Short mmCIF file of C-alpha atoms and ligand atoms in Angstrom, two decimals:
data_model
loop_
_atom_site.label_atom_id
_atom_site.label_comp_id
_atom_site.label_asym_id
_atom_site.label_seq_id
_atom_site.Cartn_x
_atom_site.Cartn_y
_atom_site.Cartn_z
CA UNK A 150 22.60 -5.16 6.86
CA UNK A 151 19.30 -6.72 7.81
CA UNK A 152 16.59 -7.19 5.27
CA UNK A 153 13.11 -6.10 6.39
CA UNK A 154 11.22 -9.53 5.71
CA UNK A 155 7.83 -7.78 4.56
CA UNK A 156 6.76 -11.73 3.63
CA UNK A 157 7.24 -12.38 6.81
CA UNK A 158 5.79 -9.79 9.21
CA UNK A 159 2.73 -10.30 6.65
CA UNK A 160 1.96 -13.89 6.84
CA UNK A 161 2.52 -12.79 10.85
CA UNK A 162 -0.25 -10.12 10.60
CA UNK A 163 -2.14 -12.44 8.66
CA UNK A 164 -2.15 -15.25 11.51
CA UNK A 165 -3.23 -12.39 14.06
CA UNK A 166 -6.18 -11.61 11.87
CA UNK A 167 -7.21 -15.18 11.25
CA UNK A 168 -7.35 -15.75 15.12
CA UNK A 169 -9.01 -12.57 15.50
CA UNK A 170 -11.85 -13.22 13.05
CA UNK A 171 -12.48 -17.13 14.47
CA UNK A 172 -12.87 -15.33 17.91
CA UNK A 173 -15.31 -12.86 15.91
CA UNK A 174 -17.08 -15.70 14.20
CA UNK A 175 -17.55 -17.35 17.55
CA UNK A 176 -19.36 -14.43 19.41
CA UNK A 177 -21.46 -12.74 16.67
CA UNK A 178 -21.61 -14.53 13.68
CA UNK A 179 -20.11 -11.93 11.80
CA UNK A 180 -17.38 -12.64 8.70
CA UNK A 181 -15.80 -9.44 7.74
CA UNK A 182 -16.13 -8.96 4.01
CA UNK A 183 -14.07 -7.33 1.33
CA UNK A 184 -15.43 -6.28 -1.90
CA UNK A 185 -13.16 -5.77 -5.08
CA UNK A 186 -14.15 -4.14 -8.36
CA UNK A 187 -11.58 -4.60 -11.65
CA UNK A 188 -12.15 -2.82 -14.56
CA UNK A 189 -10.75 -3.79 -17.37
CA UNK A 190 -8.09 -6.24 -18.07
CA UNK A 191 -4.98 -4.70 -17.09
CA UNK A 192 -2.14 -7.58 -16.54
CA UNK A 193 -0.81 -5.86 -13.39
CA UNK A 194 -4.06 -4.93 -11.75
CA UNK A 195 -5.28 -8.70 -12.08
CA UNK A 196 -2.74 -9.97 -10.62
CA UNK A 197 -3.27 -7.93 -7.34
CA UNK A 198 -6.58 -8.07 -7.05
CA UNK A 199 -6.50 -11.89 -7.33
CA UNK A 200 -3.41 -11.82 -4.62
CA UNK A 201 -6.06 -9.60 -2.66
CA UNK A 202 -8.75 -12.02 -2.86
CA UNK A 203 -6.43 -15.15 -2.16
CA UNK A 204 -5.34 -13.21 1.20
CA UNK A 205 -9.46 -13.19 2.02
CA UNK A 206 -9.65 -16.56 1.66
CA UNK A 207 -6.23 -17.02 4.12
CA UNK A 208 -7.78 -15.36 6.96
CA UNK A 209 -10.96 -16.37 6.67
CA UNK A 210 -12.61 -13.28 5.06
CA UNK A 211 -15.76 -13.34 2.53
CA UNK A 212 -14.78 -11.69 -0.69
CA UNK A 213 -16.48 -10.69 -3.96
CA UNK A 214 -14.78 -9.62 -7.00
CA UNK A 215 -17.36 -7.43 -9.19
CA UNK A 216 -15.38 -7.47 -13.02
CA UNK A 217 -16.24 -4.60 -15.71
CA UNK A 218 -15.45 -4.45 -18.83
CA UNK A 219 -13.39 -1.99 -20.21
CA UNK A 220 -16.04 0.11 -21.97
CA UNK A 221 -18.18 0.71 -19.61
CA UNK A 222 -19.65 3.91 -19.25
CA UNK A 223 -18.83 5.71 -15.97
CA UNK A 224 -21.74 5.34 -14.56
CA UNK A 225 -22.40 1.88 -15.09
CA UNK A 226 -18.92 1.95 -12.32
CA UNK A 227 -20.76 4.54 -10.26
CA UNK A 228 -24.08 2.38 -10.32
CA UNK A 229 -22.11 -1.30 -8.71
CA UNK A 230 -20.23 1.35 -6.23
CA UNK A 231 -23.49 2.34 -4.88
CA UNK A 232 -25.10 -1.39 -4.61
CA UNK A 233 -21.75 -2.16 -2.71
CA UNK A 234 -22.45 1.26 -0.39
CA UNK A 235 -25.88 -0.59 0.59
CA UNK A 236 -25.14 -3.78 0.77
CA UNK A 237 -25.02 -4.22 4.39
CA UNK A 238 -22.96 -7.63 4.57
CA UNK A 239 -19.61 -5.52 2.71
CA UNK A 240 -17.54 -4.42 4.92
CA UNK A 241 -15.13 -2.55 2.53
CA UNK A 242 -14.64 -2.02 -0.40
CA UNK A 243 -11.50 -1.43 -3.15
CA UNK A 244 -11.49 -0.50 -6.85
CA UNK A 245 -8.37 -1.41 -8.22
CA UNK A 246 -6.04 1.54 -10.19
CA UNK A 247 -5.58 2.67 -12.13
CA UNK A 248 -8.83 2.91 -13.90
CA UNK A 249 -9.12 2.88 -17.86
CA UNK A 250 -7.96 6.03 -19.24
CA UNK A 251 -11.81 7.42 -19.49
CA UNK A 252 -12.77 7.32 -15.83
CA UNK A 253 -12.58 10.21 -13.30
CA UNK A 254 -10.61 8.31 -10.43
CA UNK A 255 -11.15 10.70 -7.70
CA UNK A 256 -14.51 11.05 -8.60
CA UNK A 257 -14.76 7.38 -8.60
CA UNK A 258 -12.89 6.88 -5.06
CA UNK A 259 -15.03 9.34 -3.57
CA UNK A 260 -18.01 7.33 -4.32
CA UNK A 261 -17.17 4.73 -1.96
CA UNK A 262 -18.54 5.28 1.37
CA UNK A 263 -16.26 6.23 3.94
CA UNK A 264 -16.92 3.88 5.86
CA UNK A 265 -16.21 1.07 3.73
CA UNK A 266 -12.85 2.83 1.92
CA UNK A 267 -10.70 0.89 3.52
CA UNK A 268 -8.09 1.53 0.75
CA UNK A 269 -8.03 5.03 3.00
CA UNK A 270 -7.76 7.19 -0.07
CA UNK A 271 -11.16 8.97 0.28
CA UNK A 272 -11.24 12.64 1.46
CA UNK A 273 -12.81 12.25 4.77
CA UNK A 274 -10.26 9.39 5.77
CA UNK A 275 -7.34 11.33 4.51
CA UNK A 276 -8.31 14.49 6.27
CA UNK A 277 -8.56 12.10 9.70
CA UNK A 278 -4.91 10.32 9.31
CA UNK A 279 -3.69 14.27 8.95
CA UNK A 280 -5.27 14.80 11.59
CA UNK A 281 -3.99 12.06 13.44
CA UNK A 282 -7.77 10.63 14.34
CA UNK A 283 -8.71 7.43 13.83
CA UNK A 284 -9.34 6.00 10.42
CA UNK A 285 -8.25 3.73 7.39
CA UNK A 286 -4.49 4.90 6.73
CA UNK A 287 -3.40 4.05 3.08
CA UNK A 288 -2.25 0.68 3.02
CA UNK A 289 0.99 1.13 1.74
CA UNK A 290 2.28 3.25 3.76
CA UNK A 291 0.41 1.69 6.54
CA UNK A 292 2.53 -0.91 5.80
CA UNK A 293 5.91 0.85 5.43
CA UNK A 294 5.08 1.96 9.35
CA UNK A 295 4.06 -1.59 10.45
CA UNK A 296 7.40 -2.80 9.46
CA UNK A 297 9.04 -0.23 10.43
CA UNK A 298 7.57 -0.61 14.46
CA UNK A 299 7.94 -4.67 14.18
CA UNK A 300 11.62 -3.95 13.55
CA UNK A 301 11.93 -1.49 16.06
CA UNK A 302 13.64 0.98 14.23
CA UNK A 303 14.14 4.44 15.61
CA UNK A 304 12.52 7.57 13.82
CA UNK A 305 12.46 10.19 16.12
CA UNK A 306 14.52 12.95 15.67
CA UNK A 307 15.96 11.42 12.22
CA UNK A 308 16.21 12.51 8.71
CA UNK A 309 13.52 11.13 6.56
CA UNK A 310 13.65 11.65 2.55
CA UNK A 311 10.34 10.50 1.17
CA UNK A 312 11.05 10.40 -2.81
CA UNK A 313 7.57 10.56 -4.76
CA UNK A 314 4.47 12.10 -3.63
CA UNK A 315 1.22 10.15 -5.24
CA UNK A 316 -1.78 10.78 -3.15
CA UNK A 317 -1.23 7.05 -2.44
CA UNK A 318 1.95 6.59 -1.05
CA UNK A 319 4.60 9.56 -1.08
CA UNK A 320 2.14 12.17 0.62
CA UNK A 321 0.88 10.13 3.12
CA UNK A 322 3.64 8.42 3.75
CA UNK A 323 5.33 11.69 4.48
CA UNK A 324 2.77 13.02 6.95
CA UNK A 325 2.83 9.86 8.65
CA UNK A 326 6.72 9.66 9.16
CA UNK A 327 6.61 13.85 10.32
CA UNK A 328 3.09 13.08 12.93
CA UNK A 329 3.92 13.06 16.54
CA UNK A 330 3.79 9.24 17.20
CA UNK A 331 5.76 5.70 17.43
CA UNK A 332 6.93 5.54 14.33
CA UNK A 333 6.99 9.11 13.55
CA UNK A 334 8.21 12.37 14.59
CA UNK A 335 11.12 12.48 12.12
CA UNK A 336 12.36 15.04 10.36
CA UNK A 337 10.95 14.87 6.78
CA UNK A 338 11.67 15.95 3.28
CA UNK A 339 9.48 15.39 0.22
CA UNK A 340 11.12 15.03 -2.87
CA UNK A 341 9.44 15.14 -5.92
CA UNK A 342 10.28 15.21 -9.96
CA UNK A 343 10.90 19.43 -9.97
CA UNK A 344 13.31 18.62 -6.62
CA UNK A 345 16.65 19.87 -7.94
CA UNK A 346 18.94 18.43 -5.45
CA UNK A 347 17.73 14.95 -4.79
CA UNK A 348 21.15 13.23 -4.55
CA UNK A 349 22.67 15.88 -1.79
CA UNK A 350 18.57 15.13 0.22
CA UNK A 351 19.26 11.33 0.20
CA UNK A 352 22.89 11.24 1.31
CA UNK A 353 21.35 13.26 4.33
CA UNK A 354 18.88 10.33 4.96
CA UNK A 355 18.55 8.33 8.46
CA UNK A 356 15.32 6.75 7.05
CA UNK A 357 15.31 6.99 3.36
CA UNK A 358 11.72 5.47 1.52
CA UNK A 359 11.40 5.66 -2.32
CA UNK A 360 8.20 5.35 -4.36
CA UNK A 361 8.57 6.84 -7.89
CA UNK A 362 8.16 3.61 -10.15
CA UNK A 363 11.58 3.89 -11.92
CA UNK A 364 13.89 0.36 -12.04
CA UNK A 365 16.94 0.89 -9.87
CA UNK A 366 16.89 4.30 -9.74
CA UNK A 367 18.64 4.70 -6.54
CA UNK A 368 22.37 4.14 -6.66
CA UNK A 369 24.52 3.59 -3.37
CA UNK A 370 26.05 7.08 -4.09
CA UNK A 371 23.11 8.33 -3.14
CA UNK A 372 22.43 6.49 0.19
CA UNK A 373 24.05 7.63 3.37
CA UNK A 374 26.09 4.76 5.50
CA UNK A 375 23.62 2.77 7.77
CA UNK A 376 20.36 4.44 6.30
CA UNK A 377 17.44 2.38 6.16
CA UNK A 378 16.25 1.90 3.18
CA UNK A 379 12.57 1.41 2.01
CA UNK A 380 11.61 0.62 -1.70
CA UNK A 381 7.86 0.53 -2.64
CA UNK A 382 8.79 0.52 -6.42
CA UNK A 383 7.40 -2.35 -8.70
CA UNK A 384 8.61 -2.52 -12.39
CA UNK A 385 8.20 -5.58 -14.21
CA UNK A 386 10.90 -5.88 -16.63
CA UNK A 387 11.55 -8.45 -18.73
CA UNK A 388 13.64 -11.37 -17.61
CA UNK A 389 15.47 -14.63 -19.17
CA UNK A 390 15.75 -16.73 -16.41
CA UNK A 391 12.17 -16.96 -14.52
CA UNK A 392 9.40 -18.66 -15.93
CA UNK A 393 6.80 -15.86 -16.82
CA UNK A 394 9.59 -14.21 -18.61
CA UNK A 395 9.06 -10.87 -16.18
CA UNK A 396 10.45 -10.08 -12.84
CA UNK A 397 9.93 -7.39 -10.51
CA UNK A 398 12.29 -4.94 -9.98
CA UNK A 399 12.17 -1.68 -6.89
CA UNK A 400 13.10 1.61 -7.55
CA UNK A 401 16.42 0.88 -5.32
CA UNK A 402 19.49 -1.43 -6.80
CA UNK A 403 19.07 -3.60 -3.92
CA UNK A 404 22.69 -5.46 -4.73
CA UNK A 405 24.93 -2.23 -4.45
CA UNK A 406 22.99 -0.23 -1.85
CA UNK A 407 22.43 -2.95 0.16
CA UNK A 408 25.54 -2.98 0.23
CA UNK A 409 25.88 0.07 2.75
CA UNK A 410 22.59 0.24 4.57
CA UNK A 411 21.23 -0.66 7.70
CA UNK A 412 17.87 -2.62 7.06
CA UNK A 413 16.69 -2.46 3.46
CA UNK A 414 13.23 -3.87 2.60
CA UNK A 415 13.60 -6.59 -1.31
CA UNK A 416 11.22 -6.52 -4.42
CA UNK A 417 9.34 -8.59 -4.44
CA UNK A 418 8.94 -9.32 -0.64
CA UNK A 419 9.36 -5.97 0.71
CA UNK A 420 6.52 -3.35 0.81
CA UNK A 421 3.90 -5.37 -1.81
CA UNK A 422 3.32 -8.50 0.92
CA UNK A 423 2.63 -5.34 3.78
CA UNK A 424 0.26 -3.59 1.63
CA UNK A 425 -2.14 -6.24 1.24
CA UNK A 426 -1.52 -7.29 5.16
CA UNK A 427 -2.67 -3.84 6.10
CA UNK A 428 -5.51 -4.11 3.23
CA UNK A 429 -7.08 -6.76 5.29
CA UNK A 430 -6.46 -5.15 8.37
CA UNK A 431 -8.55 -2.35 7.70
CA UNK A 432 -11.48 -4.56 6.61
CA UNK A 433 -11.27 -6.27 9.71
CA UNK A 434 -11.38 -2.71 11.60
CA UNK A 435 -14.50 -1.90 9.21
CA UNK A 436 -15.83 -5.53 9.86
CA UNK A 437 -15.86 -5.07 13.87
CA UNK A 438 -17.25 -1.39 13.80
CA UNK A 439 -20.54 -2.94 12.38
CA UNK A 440 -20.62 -5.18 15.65
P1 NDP B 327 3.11 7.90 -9.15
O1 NDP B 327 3.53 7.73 -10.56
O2 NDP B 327 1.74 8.31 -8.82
O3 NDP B 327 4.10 8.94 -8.44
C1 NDP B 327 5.47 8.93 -8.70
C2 NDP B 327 6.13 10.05 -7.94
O4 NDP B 327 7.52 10.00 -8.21
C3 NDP B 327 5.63 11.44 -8.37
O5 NDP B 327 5.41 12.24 -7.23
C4 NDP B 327 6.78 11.99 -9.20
O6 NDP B 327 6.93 13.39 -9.10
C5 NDP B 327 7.97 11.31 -8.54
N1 NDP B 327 9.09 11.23 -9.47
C6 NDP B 327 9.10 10.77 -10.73
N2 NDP B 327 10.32 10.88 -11.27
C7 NDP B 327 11.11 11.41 -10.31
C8 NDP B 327 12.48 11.77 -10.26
N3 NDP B 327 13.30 11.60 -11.30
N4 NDP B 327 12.96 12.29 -9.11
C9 NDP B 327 12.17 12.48 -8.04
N5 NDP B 327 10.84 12.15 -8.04
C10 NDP B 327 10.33 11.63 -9.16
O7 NDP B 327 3.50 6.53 -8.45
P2 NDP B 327 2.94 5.77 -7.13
O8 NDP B 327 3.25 6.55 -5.91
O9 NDP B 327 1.56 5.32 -7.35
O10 NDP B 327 3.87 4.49 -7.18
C11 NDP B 327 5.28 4.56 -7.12
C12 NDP B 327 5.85 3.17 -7.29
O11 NDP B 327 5.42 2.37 -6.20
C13 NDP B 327 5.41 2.43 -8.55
O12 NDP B 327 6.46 1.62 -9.00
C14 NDP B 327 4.25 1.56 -8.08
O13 NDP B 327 4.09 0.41 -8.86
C15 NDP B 327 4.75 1.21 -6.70
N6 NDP B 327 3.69 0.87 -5.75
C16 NDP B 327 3.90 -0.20 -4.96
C17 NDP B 327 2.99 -0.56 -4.02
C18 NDP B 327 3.29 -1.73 -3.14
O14 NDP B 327 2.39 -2.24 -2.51
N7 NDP B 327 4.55 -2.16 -3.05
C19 NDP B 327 1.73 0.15 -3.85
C20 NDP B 327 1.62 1.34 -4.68
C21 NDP B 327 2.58 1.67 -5.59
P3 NDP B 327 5.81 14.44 -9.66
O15 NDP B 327 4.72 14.43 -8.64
O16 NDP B 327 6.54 15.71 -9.71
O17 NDP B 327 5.38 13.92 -10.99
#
């Protein structure tokens, strides 16, 4: 079994960027810059919008983090999205989810300007990675298929099981693995909470990736022999022996299915380090179309 070091391949990624924006720097001046809004004070959603903005500073992007209180009206959201839309030196721009219960969130996503989405969940840039054109893919599973080419593992032709299908991850994630590229053309299955058979779909799994927030919810009964095994799950649960008294735990129990697979990707270290790599990736794409 090999683990799929996503701390690795994303302090890798990062290096490629930080060369890539010194060259940038050089020639025109430019320093790509990622905006972040936060509303609210949600633990969770601090946390990775401050590892976002650290991973600016480690590759030599500009960042701003724009931080609303909870009760602000809608609007008052929908008024800072638009000064970000004109500012001209913001490359992209992120607000973090989930929003307080009271906000629309597509509404608010499709606010940002397309251009500057490079979270990749607007309309306009999901329609393009359907349609295989170029565009900001989702970061997650921009990530999943980043690690999955670095580690040269083979999808075409094999059985892919995507279990969860959030407009985030799951869907996209699907359509990616199914598209007629490198990684892609597999054969895939989306599984969902009404999906009846779920244990006989995994066992049939080549390529099995699992994003429904639930601790350890995949057992290694349900993994075929050799499968690789991607976990994008994050639950913090409560813990007595670390320091914060919380540790984060994937949807797969890593000890007994790791037990069987081929590659299998930890939490933490996995998916979350990727996510952000491919974050700052697309803000350097946005960065250098403005050139
Ligand atoms: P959502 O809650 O939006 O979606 C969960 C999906 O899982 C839904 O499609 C749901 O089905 C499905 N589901 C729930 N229960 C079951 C079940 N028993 N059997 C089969 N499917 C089920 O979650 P997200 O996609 O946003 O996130 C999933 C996990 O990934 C979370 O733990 C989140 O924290 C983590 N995450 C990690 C990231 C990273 O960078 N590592 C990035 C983003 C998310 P239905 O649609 O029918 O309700």
């Amino acid at each position: 079994m090999k683990i799929l070091d996503g701390k690795k391949i994303s302090n890798d990624i990062k290096d490629e960027i930080s060369k890539e924006v010194n060259e940038i720097l050089k020639s025109s001046g430019k320093q790509p810059h990622l905006a972040a809004i936060l509303v609210g004070n949600n633990g969770a959603s601090q946390t990775y919008v401050n590892a976002k903005v650290k991973a600016c500073e480690r590759v030599g992007f500009k960042s701003t983090l724009i931080r609303l209180d909870e009760n602000i009206s809608q609007n008052i959201l929908l008024n800072e999205i638009e000064k970000v839309n004109n500012n001209e030196d913001i490359d992209g721009l992120i607000v973090q989810l989930p929003l307080p219960k009271n906000f629309d969130e597509s509404l608010v996503t499709n606010s940002i300007l397309s251009s500057k989405d490079v979270d990749g969940f607007h309309p306009l840039n999901v329609g393009n990675m359907v349609l295989n054109l170029p565009t900001f893919i989702s970061a997650t599973p921009a990530g999943i298929i980043e690690l999955i080419s670095r580690y040269n593992i083979e999808t075409s032709g094999k059985n892919c099981v995507v279990v969860g299908r959030s407009n985030i991850v799951g869907s996209p994630m699907s359509i990616l693995m199914s598209r007629n590229t490198n990684p892609g053309n597999a054969t895939v299955t989306l599984a969902h909470s009404r999906t009846t058979n779920l244990k006989e779909l995994c066992l049939k799994a080549d390529i099995l990736i699992v994003a429904l927030g639930k601790a350890n919810f995949i057992t290694a009964d349900m993994v075929k022999d050799g499968a690789c095994v991607i976990d994008v799950g994050i639950s913090r649960v409560k813990s007595e022996i670390t320091k914060s008294g919380w540790k984060l735990i994937g949807d797969v129990n890593f000890s007994e299915v790791s037990q069987k697979c081929s590659f299998i990707t930890p939490v933490p270290g996995g998916v979350g380090p990727m996510t952000i790599a491919m974050l700052l990736k697309n803000t350097l794409l946005a960065s250098k179309s403005k050139i």
